[in-house]
Short mmCIF file of C-alpha atoms in Angstrom, two decimals:
data_model
loop_
_atom_site.label_atom_id
_atom_site.label_comp_id
_atom_site.label_asym_id
_atom_site.label_seq_id
_atom_site.Cartn_x
_atom_site.Cartn_y
_atom_site.Cartn_z
CA UNK A 1 -0.01 0.06 0.06
CA UNK A 2 1.42 3.41 -1.21
CA UNK A 3 0.54 6.42 1.22
CA UNK A 4 1.67 7.70 4.05
CA UNK A 5 -1.77 6.77 6.01
CA UNK A 6 -1.47 3.29 5.64
CA UNK A 7 -2.94 0.27 8.04
CA UNK A 8 -0.32 -3.11 8.87
CA UNK A 9 -0.69 -5.84 10.19
CA UNK A 10 1.95 -7.95 11.48
CA UNK A 11 1.53 -11.84 13.68
CA UNK A 12 -1.05 -9.68 15.63
CA UNK A 13 -5.08 -8.68 14.39
CA UNK A 14 -5.90 -4.64 14.66
CA UNK A 15 -7.33 -2.01 13.42
CA UNK A 16 -6.95 1.57 13.85
CA UNK A 17 -9.00 4.00 11.45
CA UNK A 18 -6.48 6.65 10.24
CA UNK A 19 -7.42 9.96 10.53
CA UNK A 20 -6.07 14.14 9.60
CA UNK A 21 -6.30 14.15 13.15
CA UNK A 22 -4.72 10.78 13.60
CA UNK A 23 -4.97 7.58 14.70
CA UNK A 24 -7.71 6.94 16.50
CA UNK A 25 -8.27 2.54 17.63
CA UNK A 26 -12.24 1.21 18.75
CA UNK A 27 -11.13 -0.65 21.68
CA UNK A 28 -14.44 -3.01 23.85
CA UNK A 29 -15.27 -1.88 27.17
CA UNK A 30 -16.00 -4.89 29.66
CA UNK A 31 -18.87 -2.66 30.58
CA UNK A 32 -21.78 -0.81 28.74
CA UNK A 33 -21.16 2.77 29.81
CA UNK A 34 -24.97 4.53 31.52
CA UNK A 35 -27.43 4.51 28.36
CA UNK A 36 -25.82 2.40 25.80
CA UNK A 37 -26.98 -1.46 24.75
CA UNK A 38 -24.24 -4.08 24.22
CA UNK A 39 -20.82 -3.61 24.26
CA UNK A 40 -19.49 -0.52 24.93
CA UNK A 41 -16.76 0.59 22.22
CA UNK A 42 -14.52 3.84 23.60
CA UNK A 43 -12.31 5.94 21.96
CA UNK A 44 -8.91 4.28 23.80
CA UNK A 45 -7.36 6.16 27.13
CA UNK A 46 -4.52 7.50 27.30
CA UNK A 47 -4.16 7.83 24.14
CA UNK A 48 -1.15 10.70 22.98
CA UNK A 49 -2.36 13.42 20.81
CA UNK A 50 0.06 13.04 17.10
CA UNK A 51 -1.14 14.06 14.21
CA UNK A 52 -0.46 11.61 11.68
CA UNK A 53 0.23 7.87 11.39
CA UNK A 54 2.14 5.46 9.25
CA UNK A 55 2.35 2.29 9.68
CA UNK A 56 1.46 -0.18 12.58
CA UNK A 57 2.84 -3.94 13.66
CA UNK A 58 1.10 -5.93 15.91
CA UNK A 59 3.19 -9.70 17.39
CA UNK A 60 0.42 -10.17 19.73
CA UNK A 61 -3.17 -9.80 20.17
CA UNK A 62 -1.98 -7.42 22.65
CA UNK A 63 0.48 -5.57 21.87
CA UNK A 64 0.86 -3.11 19.05
CA UNK A 65 3.37 -0.40 18.02
CA UNK A 66 2.34 2.42 15.96
CA UNK A 67 4.64 4.79 14.46
CA UNK A 68 4.38 7.99 12.42
CA UNK A 69 4.88 11.73 13.06
CA UNK A 70 4.36 14.64 16.05
CA UNK A 71 2.97 18.58 15.71
CA UNK A 72 7.24 18.76 15.49
CA UNK A 73 7.13 16.76 11.96
CA UNK A 74 9.95 14.08 14.43
CA UNK A 75 9.16 10.63 14.53
CA UNK A 76 6.49 9.43 17.02
CA UNK A 77 6.12 5.92 18.19
CA UNK A 78 3.49 5.04 20.68
CA UNK A 79 2.69 1.10 21.84
CA UNK A 80 0.00 -0.54 23.59
CA UNK A 81 0.23 -4.12 26.23
CA UNK A 82 -3.62 -4.55 26.82
CA UNK A 83 -4.99 -4.83 23.82
CA UNK A 84 -5.61 -0.64 22.99
CA UNK A 85 -6.39 -0.21 26.08
CA UNK A 86 -4.57 2.19 26.86
CA UNK A 87 -1.35 3.89 24.39
CA UNK A 88 1.79 5.84 24.99
CA UNK A 89 3.73 7.92 23.74
CA UNK A 90 7.18 5.65 22.78
CA UNK A 91 10.81 7.50 24.64
CA UNK A 92 12.27 7.47 21.36
CA UNK A 93 16.25 9.76 19.93
CA UNK A 94 16.13 12.53 19.21
CA UNK A 95 16.27 13.42 15.73
CA UNK A 96 14.29 10.72 14.65
CA UNK A 97 11.64 11.87 11.42
CA UNK A 98 9.28 10.33 9.81
CA UNK A 99 8.38 6.97 10.50
CA UNK A 100 6.97 4.96 7.58
CA UNK A 101 7.57 2.14 8.68
CA UNK A 102 7.76 -1.06 11.13
CA UNK A 103 8.50 -4.29 11.40
CA UNK A 104 8.35 -6.53 14.58
CA UNK A 105 9.63 -9.69 14.63
CA UNK A 106 8.96 -11.17 18.48
CA UNK A 107 6.33 -9.26 20.98
CA UNK A 108 9.98 -7.33 21.94
CA UNK A 109 11.88 -6.47 19.59
CA UNK A 110 10.19 -4.13 16.74
CA UNK A 111 12.76 -2.27 14.00
CA UNK A 112 10.72 1.40 12.67
CA UNK A 113 12.12 3.03 9.73
CA UNK A 114 11.68 6.87 7.91
CA UNK A 115 13.71 10.30 8.12
CA UNK A 116 16.05 12.05 10.62
CA UNK A 117 15.18 15.82 10.60
CA UNK A 118 18.52 15.96 9.29
CA UNK A 119 17.38 14.07 6.60
CA UNK A 120 18.78 10.75 5.77
CA UNK A 121 17.27 7.89 6.93
CA UNK A 122 16.67 6.41 10.11
CA UNK A 123 16.51 3.07 11.58
CA UNK A 124 15.77 2.84 15.47
CA UNK A 125 15.04 -0.05 17.24
CA UNK A 126 14.55 -2.24 20.13
CA UNK A 127 14.75 -4.75 22.17
CA UNK A 128 12.66 -4.99 25.39
CA UNK A 129 9.51 -4.11 24.28
CA UNK A 130 9.52 -0.91 24.08
CA UNK A 131 11.00 0.49 27.13
CA UNK A 132 14.07 1.88 25.10
CA UNK A 133 14.99 2.93 21.44
CA UNK A 134 17.76 3.06 20.09
CA UNK A 135 18.98 5.21 16.53
CA UNK A 136 21.05 2.25 14.93
CA UNK A 137 24.37 3.59 13.27
CA UNK A 138 23.47 3.85 9.41
CA UNK A 139 26.44 3.91 6.88
CA UNK A 140 27.06 7.35 5.21
CA UNK A 141 25.48 8.25 2.91
CA UNK A 142 21.60 6.60 3.24
CA UNK A 143 19.09 9.16 1.49
CA UNK A 144 15.52 7.49 2.46
CA UNK A 145 14.19 4.09 3.91
CA UNK A 146 11.01 3.53 2.95
CA UNK A 147 9.79 0.19 4.20
CA UNK A 148 11.71 -2.62 5.87
CA UNK A 149 11.02 -6.80 6.47
CA UNK A 150 12.64 -9.30 8.93
CA UNK A 151 12.37 -12.84 8.13
CA UNK A 152 13.61 -13.35 12.53
CA UNK A 153 14.81 -11.45 15.39
CA UNK A 154 17.92 -11.04 14.26
CA UNK A 155 17.77 -10.54 10.49
CA UNK A 156 16.45 -7.78 8.42
CA UNK A 157 16.55 -6.64 5.69
CA UNK A 158 15.57 -2.06 4.36
CA UNK A 159 15.34 -0.71 1.15
CA UNK A 160 14.00 2.63 0.22
CA UNK A 161 16.60 5.43 -2.61
CA UNK A 162 19.53 6.88 -1.99
CA UNK A 163 19.78 10.69 -3.71
CA UNK A 164 23.84 10.89 -3.47
CA UNK A 165 24.09 7.32 -6.11
CA UNK A 166 20.23 7.64 -7.86
CA UNK A 167 19.97 4.60 -7.55
CA UNK A 168 17.40 1.72 -4.63
CA UNK A 169 18.74 1.53 -1.74
CA UNK A 170 19.27 -1.57 0.67
CA UNK A 171 20.66 -2.46 4.52
CA UNK A 172 20.90 -5.33 6.72
CA UNK A 173 21.52 -6.23 9.28
CA UNK A 174 21.60 -10.24 10.73
CA UNK A 175 22.93 -9.71 14.31
CA UNK A 176 20.03 -7.56 14.99
CA UNK A 177 20.70 -4.21 14.71
CA UNK A 178 24.02 -3.65 15.55
CA UNK A 179 25.30 -2.95 12.97
CA UNK A 180 23.98 -2.39 9.42
CA UNK A 181 25.92 -2.97 6.46
CA UNK A 182 24.80 -1.22 3.18
CA UNK A 183 24.31 -3.53 0.86
CA UNK A 184 26.21 -3.80 -2.30
CA UNK A 185 23.92 -2.12 -5.33
CA UNK A 186 24.94 -3.03 -8.75
CA UNK A 187 24.82 0.24 -10.68
CA UNK A 188 22.11 1.68 -12.44
CA UNK A 189 19.77 -0.61 -10.12
CA UNK A 190 15.92 0.11 -10.17
CA UNK A 191 14.51 2.97 -7.91
CA UNK A 192 11.23 1.63 -8.01
CA UNK A 193 11.27 -2.43 -6.66
CA UNK A 194 7.75 -3.21 -6.78
CA UNK A 195 7.86 -7.29 -5.19
CA UNK A 196 10.28 -8.50 -2.81
CA UNK A 197 9.58 -12.82 -2.33
CA UNK A 198 12.85 -14.02 0.83
CA UNK A 199 11.76 -17.78 0.69
CA UNK A 200 14.28 -18.13 3.26
CA UNK A 201 16.03 -15.52 5.73
CA UNK A 202 18.89 -15.69 3.36
CA UNK A 203 17.63 -15.48 -0.28
CA UNK A 204 15.77 -12.62 -1.74
CA UNK A 205 14.65 -11.48 -4.50
CA UNK A 206 13.22 -7.70 -5.21
CA UNK A 207 11.98 -6.97 -9.20
CA UNK A 208 11.26 -3.34 -10.31
CA UNK A 209 12.10 -0.77 -13.21
CA UNK A 210 15.41 0.98 -13.84
CA UNK A 211 14.45 3.60 -14.86
CA UNK A 212 17.60 5.21 -16.34
CA UNK A 213 18.21 2.49 -18.57
CA UNK A 214 13.70 1.28 -18.96
CA UNK A 215 14.13 -1.75 -19.00
CA UNK A 216 12.53 -4.31 -15.28
CA UNK A 217 15.33 -5.14 -13.11
CA UNK A 218 15.32 -7.95 -10.30
CA UNK A 219 18.05 -7.93 -7.47
CA UNK A 220 19.05 -11.45 -5.58
CA UNK A 221 20.46 -12.02 -2.47
CA UNK A 222 21.38 -15.91 -1.00
CA UNK A 223 23.66 -14.85 1.57
CA UNK A 224 21.70 -13.07 3.88
CA UNK A 225 21.89 -9.87 2.74
CA UNK A 226 25.23 -9.82 1.70
CA UNK A 227 25.79 -9.16 -1.26
CA UNK A 228 22.97 -7.82 -3.81
CA UNK A 229 23.63 -9.04 -7.73
CA UNK A 230 21.59 -8.39 -10.83
CA UNK A 231 20.26 -10.50 -11.81
CA UNK A 232 21.46 -11.16 -16.22
CA UNK A 233 18.15 -10.55 -17.76
CA UNK A 234 16.44 -11.70 -21.26
CA UNK A 235 16.90 -8.62 -22.95
CA UNK A 236 13.24 -6.58 -24.12
CA UNK A 237 11.91 -7.01 -20.68
CA UNK A 238 10.64 -3.58 -18.82
CA UNK A 239 7.71 -2.94 -15.71
CA UNK A 240 7.88 -6.03 -13.65
CA UNK A 241 5.06 -6.02 -10.74
CA UNK A 242 5.26 -9.30 -8.32
CA UNK A 243 7.38 -12.22 -8.20
CA UNK A 244 6.66 -15.52 -6.48
CA UNK A 245 9.27 -17.89 -5.51
CA UNK A 246 8.16 -20.89 -3.99
CA UNK A 247 11.73 -22.19 -3.04
CA UNK A 248 14.81 -21.21 -2.72
CA UNK A 249 15.77 -21.76 -6.46
CA UNK A 250 12.58 -21.24 -7.95
CA UNK A 251 11.19 -17.90 -8.79
CA UNK A 252 8.49 -16.69 -11.56
CA UNK A 253 8.40 -13.11 -12.01
CA UNK A 254 5.62 -11.48 -14.27
CA UNK A 255 5.04 -7.65 -15.53
CA UNK A 256 4.82 -6.45 -19.18
CA UNK A 257 6.71 -5.27 -22.03
CA UNK A 258 5.11 -4.32 -25.94
CA UNK A 259 3.42 -8.06 -23.96
CA UNK A 260 2.59 -9.05 -20.83
CA UNK A 261 5.68 -11.77 -19.49
CA UNK A 262 6.93 -14.50 -17.29
CA UNK A 263 10.82 -14.58 -16.27
CA UNK A 264 11.83 -17.90 -14.91
CA UNK A 265 14.42 -18.90 -12.98
CA UNK A 266 15.32 -23.14 -11.41
CA UNK A 267 19.27 -22.46 -10.07
CA UNK A 268 18.54 -19.84 -7.66
CA UNK A 269 18.70 -16.85 -10.57
CA UNK A 270 21.96 -17.61 -12.45
CA UNK A 271 19.57 -17.45 -14.86
CA UNK A 272 16.32 -15.63 -15.64
CA UNK A 273 14.28 -16.94 -19.30
CA UNK A 274 11.59 -16.26 -21.05
CA UNK A 275 8.63 -19.02 -20.32
CA UNK A 276 6.85 -19.36 -24.31
CA UNK A 277 3.93 -18.26 -23.72
CA UNK A 278 0.84 -17.11 -26.41
CA UNK A 279 2.23 -13.36 -27.79
CA UNK A 280 -1.80 -11.87 -27.38
CA UNK A 281 -0.67 -11.37 -24.17
CA UNK A 282 -1.15 -7.62 -23.22
CA UNK A 283 -0.40 -7.96 -19.02
CA UNK A 284 0.18 -9.65 -16.41
CA UNK A 285 -0.46 -8.65 -13.21
CA UNK A 286 0.04 -11.63 -10.73
CA UNK A 287 1.28 -15.01 -10.29
CA UNK A 288 0.94 -17.44 -7.58
CA UNK A 289 2.41 -20.84 -6.49
CA UNK A 290 0.98 -23.57 -5.33
CA UNK A 291 3.53 -25.48 -5.75
CA UNK A 292 6.98 -25.81 -6.99
CA UNK A 293 5.87 -27.16 -10.34
CA UNK A 294 2.25 -25.73 -10.68
CA UNK A 295 1.97 -21.78 -11.19
CA UNK A 296 -0.60 -19.45 -12.53
CA UNK A 297 -0.14 -16.59 -13.72
CA UNK A 298 -3.37 -13.67 -14.36
CA UNK A 299 -3.57 -10.61 -16.72
CA UNK A 300 -5.34 -9.79 -19.28
CA UNK A 301 -4.94 -9.25 -23.68
CA UNK A 302 -6.25 -6.43 -25.77
CA UNK A 303 -4.53 -8.43 -28.90
CA UNK A 304 -8.17 -8.09 -30.53
CA UNK A 305 -9.48 -5.05 -30.30
CA UNK A 306 -11.09 -6.14 -27.16
CA UNK A 307 -10.04 -6.62 -23.49
CA UNK A 308 -9.48 -10.02 -22.64
CA UNK A 309 -8.90 -11.90 -19.11
CA UNK A 310 -5.82 -14.40 -19.64
CA UNK A 311 -4.38 -17.19 -17.59
CA UNK A 312 -1.30 -18.44 -18.60
CA UNK A 313 -0.37 -22.60 -16.19
CA UNK A 314 2.62 -24.63 -16.19
CA UNK A 315 2.49 -27.65 -14.53
CA UNK A 316 6.15 -28.16 -14.87
CA UNK A 317 8.10 -26.26 -13.43
CA UNK A 318 7.88 -23.66 -15.84
CA UNK A 319 9.31 -25.89 -18.05
CA UNK A 320 6.04 -24.87 -20.98
CA UNK A 321 3.17 -22.84 -19.71
CA UNK A 322 -0.36 -23.04 -21.81
CA UNK A 323 -2.52 -20.89 -22.33
CA UNK A 324 -5.93 -21.76 -20.96
CA UNK A 325 -8.87 -22.16 -22.71
CA UNK A 326 -11.05 -19.87 -20.98
CA UNK A 327 -14.96 -18.58 -22.05
CA UNK A 328 -15.05 -15.70 -25.08
CA UNK A 329 -16.58 -12.92 -23.03
CA UNK A 330 -14.25 -12.36 -20.17
CA UNK A 331 -12.95 -9.19 -19.27
CA UNK A 332 -9.77 -7.86 -17.97
CA UNK A 333 -8.96 -10.82 -14.27
CA UNK A 334 -8.03 -8.66 -11.29
CA UNK A 335 -7.56 -11.83 -8.64
CA UNK A 336 -6.76 -15.80 -8.46
CA UNK A 337 -6.99 -17.69 -5.30
CA UNK A 338 -5.53 -21.71 -5.23
CA UNK A 339 -6.52 -23.89 -2.96
CA UNK A 340 -4.73 -27.06 -4.21
CA UNK A 341 -2.39 -27.63 -7.02
CA UNK A 342 -5.62 -28.42 -9.04
CA UNK A 343 -7.94 -25.90 -7.93
CA UNK A 344 -8.76 -22.61 -8.76
CA UNK A 345 -10.72 -19.50 -8.65
CA UNK A 346 -11.13 -16.85 -10.82
CA UNK A 347 -12.32 -13.50 -10.96
CA UNK A 348 -12.89 -10.82 -12.94
CA UNK A 349 -15.13 -8.15 -14.91
CA UNK A 350 -16.85 -7.45 -18.24
CA UNK A 351 -19.79 -6.97 -19.48
CA UNK A 352 -20.87 -8.76 -16.00
CA UNK A 353 -19.48 -9.68 -13.02
CA UNK A 354 -17.74 -13.22 -13.86
CA UNK A 355 -16.57 -16.24 -11.41
CA UNK A 356 -13.67 -18.48 -13.84
CA UNK A 357 -13.39 -22.39 -11.81
CA UNK A 358 -10.98 -25.22 -12.95
CA UNK A 359 -10.24 -28.46 -10.93
CA UNK A 360 -7.98 -30.07 -13.66
CA UNK A 361 -5.13 -28.28 -13.16
CA UNK A 362 -5.55 -25.80 -15.11
CA UNK A 363 -6.60 -27.75 -18.53
CA UNK A 364 -9.36 -25.90 -18.99
CA UNK A 365 -11.33 -23.73 -17.12
CA UNK A 366 -15.39 -23.33 -16.53
CA UNK A 367 -17.28 -20.46 -16.86
CA UNK A 368 -19.59 -20.97 -13.52
CA UNK A 369 -22.94 -21.08 -14.15
CA UNK A 370 -24.47 -17.74 -12.71
CA UNK A 371 -27.75 -15.89 -13.19
CA UNK A 372 -27.99 -13.42 -15.60
CA UNK A 373 -27.68 -9.74 -14.54
CA UNK A 374 -25.12 -9.63 -12.31
CA UNK A 375 -22.57 -6.21 -12.00
CA UNK A 376 -20.71 -7.56 -9.60
CA UNK A 377 -19.58 -9.73 -6.95
CA UNK A 378 -17.79 -8.22 -4.05
CA UNK A 379 -17.07 -10.34 -1.65
CA UNK A 380 -17.13 -14.77 -1.22
CA UNK A 381 -16.54 -16.85 1.85
CA UNK A 382 -16.01 -20.27 1.41
CA UNK A 383 -15.75 -22.77 4.64
CA UNK A 384 -15.54 -25.53 3.42
CA UNK A 385 -12.64 -26.47 0.25
CA UNK A 386 -16.62 -27.23 -1.58
CA UNK A 387 -18.62 -24.61 -0.42
CA UNK A 388 -18.43 -20.58 -0.40
CA UNK A 389 -20.99 -18.55 -1.04
CA UNK A 390 -20.56 -15.09 -2.47
CA UNK A 391 -22.88 -12.12 -2.49
CA UNK A 392 -22.80 -9.25 -5.02
CA UNK A 393 -25.59 -7.19 -7.23
CA UNK A 394 -27.90 -8.26 -9.91
CA UNK A 395 -28.45 -5.42 -11.94
CA UNK A 396 -31.16 -6.91 -14.31
CA UNK A 397 -33.39 -7.58 -11.22
CA UNK A 398 -32.15 -4.56 -8.89
CA UNK A 399 -31.27 -6.12 -5.49
CA UNK A 400 -29.22 -8.20 -4.01
CA UNK A 401 -27.96 -11.72 -5.08
CA UNK A 402 -26.47 -14.57 -3.74
CA UNK A 403 -24.80 -17.58 -4.92
CA UNK A 404 -23.74 -21.04 -4.23
CA UNK A 405 -21.94 -23.69 -4.37
CA UNK A 406 -21.03 -26.55 -2.62
CA UNK A 407 -19.22 -28.82 -5.58
CA UNK A 408 -16.07 -26.57 -5.57
CA UNK A 409 -17.62 -24.52 -8.26
CA UNK A 410 -18.19 -27.23 -10.90
CA UNK A 411 -21.76 -25.94 -10.67
CA UNK A 412 -23.00 -22.19 -8.71
CA UNK A 413 -26.19 -21.53 -8.00
CA UNK A 414 -28.30 -18.16 -7.15
CA UNK A 415 -30.34 -18.57 -3.93
CA UNK A 416 -33.77 -17.31 -2.43
CA UNK A 417 -33.28 -14.18 -1.03
CA UNK A 418 -35.85 -12.42 0.55
CA UNK A 419 -37.72 -9.68 -1.96
CA UNK A 420 -36.47 -5.17 -0.66
CA UNK A 421 -32.60 -6.36 -0.93
CA UNK A 422 -30.54 -4.24 -2.89
CA UNK A 423 -26.83 -3.93 -2.86
CA UNK A 424 -25.27 -6.93 -0.17
CA UNK A 425 -21.75 -5.27 0.89
CA UNK A 426 -19.98 -8.75 2.84
CA UNK A 427 -21.04 -12.55 4.70
CA UNK A 428 -19.56 -14.66 6.72
CA UNK A 429 -20.00 -17.77 7.26
CA UNK A 430 -19.10 -19.33 11.07
CA UNK A 431 -19.54 -22.60 9.25
CA UNK A 432 -21.16 -24.56 6.39
CA UNK A 433 -24.79 -24.18 6.71
CA UNK A 434 -24.92 -20.30 8.42
CA UNK A 435 -24.30 -17.57 7.23
CA UNK A 436 -24.74 -13.80 7.96
CA UNK A 437 -25.21 -11.29 4.73
CA UNK A 438 -25.24 -7.42 4.85
CA UNK A 439 -26.45 -4.91 2.51
CA UNK A 440 -28.17 -1.57 2.60
CA UNK A 441 -31.63 -0.06 0.08
CA UNK A 442 -33.70 2.31 1.82
CA UNK A 443 -32.35 0.97 4.85
CA UNK A 444 -29.64 -1.24 6.34
CA UNK A 445 -30.58 -4.64 6.80
CA UNK A 446 -29.07 -8.26 7.38
CA UNK A 447 -29.80 -11.58 6.06
CA UNK A 448 -28.88 -14.90 7.81
CA UNK A 449 -29.19 -18.50 7.19
CA UNK A 450 -28.91 -21.19 8.52
CA UNK A 451 -29.67 -24.22 6.52
CA UNK A 452 -26.80 -23.82 4.09
CA UNK A 453 -28.92 -20.99 2.44
CA UNK A 454 -32.33 -22.82 1.71
CA UNK A 455 -34.28 -19.57 3.23
CA UNK A 456 -32.71 -17.01 4.33
CA UNK A 457 -34.32 -13.90 6.83
CA UNK A 458 -34.52 -10.81 7.45
CA UNK A 459 -33.50 -10.02 11.22
CA UNK A 460 -34.80 -7.55 13.30
CA UNK A 461 -32.64 -4.38 13.68
CA UNK A 462 -32.86 -1.37 15.46
CA UNK A 463 -34.09 1.11 14.49
CA UNK A 464 -32.28 3.57 12.74
CA UNK A 465 -29.97 1.64 11.43
CA UNK A 466 -28.54 3.05 8.23
CA UNK A 467 -25.94 0.05 6.43
CA UNK A 468 -23.87 -2.10 7.50
CA UNK A 469 -20.11 -2.20 5.03
CA UNK A 470 -19.50 -5.55 6.50
CA UNK A 471 -19.45 -8.41 8.92
CA UNK A 472 -17.42 -10.47 11.79
CA UNK A 473 -18.38 -13.77 13.15
CA UNK A 474 -16.31 -15.48 15.16
CA UNK A 475 -18.64 -18.61 15.82
CA UNK A 476 -22.02 -19.62 14.89
CA UNK A 477 -23.62 -16.54 17.47
CA UNK A 478 -21.70 -13.44 17.70
CA UNK A 479 -21.38 -11.76 14.85
CA UNK A 480 -20.43 -7.89 14.38
CA UNK A 481 -21.36 -6.02 11.89
CA UNK A 482 -20.36 -2.45 11.05
CA UNK A 483 -21.43 0.52 8.85
CA UNK A 484 -21.72 4.22 8.63
CA UNK A 485 -21.39 5.34 12.13
CA UNK A 486 -21.97 1.96 13.65
CA UNK A 487 -21.76 -0.95 14.93
CA UNK A 488 -24.03 -3.84 15.54
CA UNK A 489 -23.71 -7.12 18.10
CA UNK A 490 -26.12 -10.20 18.24
CA UNK A 491 -24.25 -13.18 20.57
CA UNK A 492 -27.46 -16.05 20.62
CA UNK A 493 -27.50 -15.61 16.51
CA UNK A 494 -29.67 -13.19 15.34
CA UNK A 495 -32.52 -13.75 17.50
CA UNK A 496 -31.95 -10.05 18.99
CA UNK A 497 -29.54 -7.17 17.41
CA UNK A 498 -28.12 -3.88 19.75
CA UNK A 499 -26.12 -0.55 18.84
CA UNK A 500 -22.85 -0.54 20.15
CA UNK A 501 -21.45 2.51 21.42
CA UNK A 502 -18.99 4.50 19.64
CA UNK A 503 -16.83 7.38 19.71
CA UNK A 504 -18.82 10.57 18.56
CA UNK A 505 -16.51 11.47 15.45
CA UNK A 506 -16.18 7.71 14.33
CA UNK A 507 -17.41 8.83 10.87
CA UNK A 508 -17.29 5.51 8.84
CA UNK A 509 -16.76 1.96 9.37
CA UNK A 510 -15.37 -0.18 6.41
CA UNK A 511 -13.95 -3.67 8.30
CA UNK A 512 -13.92 -5.47 11.21
CA UNK A 513 -12.33 -8.49 12.02
CA UNK A 514 -12.89 -10.77 15.23
CA UNK A 515 -9.74 -12.83 16.65
CA UNK A 516 -11.89 -14.20 19.66
CA UNK A 517 -15.69 -13.10 20.34
CA UNK A 518 -14.74 -10.69 23.66
CA UNK A 519 -12.15 -9.29 21.00
CA UNK A 520 -13.38 -7.25 17.43
CA UNK A 521 -11.59 -4.51 15.78
CA UNK A 522 -13.53 -2.22 13.80
CA UNK A 523 -11.35 -0.20 10.70
CA UNK A 524 -12.41 2.94 8.83
CA UNK A 525 -12.40 7.12 8.99
CA UNK A 526 -14.04 10.02 10.53
CA UNK A 527 -14.95 12.84 8.49
CA UNK A 528 -14.88 15.69 12.01
CA UNK A 529 -11.55 17.43 10.97
#
């Protein structure tokens, strides 16, 4: 996510509302305030005022660290050790500037990166759960450190841009931050690294674009970052968007030039070769490898003058790729999921939303039987490998639609829903037979089924419900639905739903995650400021 105000969850589960006034954390109360119904929600007590928070890392469900900047444009780190009940401002070295990212490989060890007030790159670290933070000694000159990855508590890779060299910058520590080494980045290496994959603590591959040469570039290390080498790439490579490495020796990188392409290595990057693809591929944006021998790449082509989807597959470690047989009329493909080497689902858009599926390792793809008029399918929930529910909107009927499969997508059927639905925004299925779907029409609504969709019924909601945007159900009886300044909850399988008590400034909530029946985190924004 390339934005300044961002949310990153690492090991734990956390959610924040990032607003121009700073970080707002919604945390559950054990008792309700006077006059409130249900579990109370509040702004965390002892929350220091900071104007901007850029990233958060949660190495456990109770411990989180948030980084950003304060009113003096200096760095700020906030911490909680009680699941967000209270946050405290950490004491960090003076001169620490804007902090953009943080990684916490354990509950006691964290590394935060950004710029010092000089300005130059800056990394501050703690090894005692934030009791003290120390500024790391970095090689000079270090211009800007943008992000960091720590595959272990002792090994981290930080990347950014060095204005002195006009090239990408990679810093590495293998001794818990005691020393950082500026990696030898090949001359002319790109300043734009768009993807990275580290199949082990010693092996990493970073892909991007070389602005000087106009070609794509892949940098690799096989010695824990002691050295990085520019991989020898075939002529004609350009923008590389993603890389997947199912092992330390096998990787696949996808991108586009005059056409979409796939590069592969099976010898730890010693050589990269163009894969044999049909010439019609215009662009490839994603790649997934459920095993070392099986990979699928998705994108689109417009060679015929009309945009259509493309799927390529290999089942022999990239020796050959085949263009998958997909139904005509599909538009661009936006995502793919492969729960196994033989079963994948690809979704996209054309004149209507669609789902493609394969159950034979990509030899054939079948268009799922969907009702006509479906404009989009926004959310899918799969309580098992064979059972899935997808919700969205049916344009021809002017109503919400729920699709259902019990045979791994071989067939999808439209569920019978009560009249009065318009567009479904979310669905949660705590079991194969119990689901809750949320949406809005003239007012918000929640539908529920306890018989695998044979019947869906409107839930009785409090007066004034505007429109739920998302729902999470940590059990078959407990659910939380969030929306426009509201959170609804049930603890009795939907028999009753009650409004939660929220801070008045919480304007819109778009997501909710519940790691347990008693703990939930909701995210969104406020427009009061």
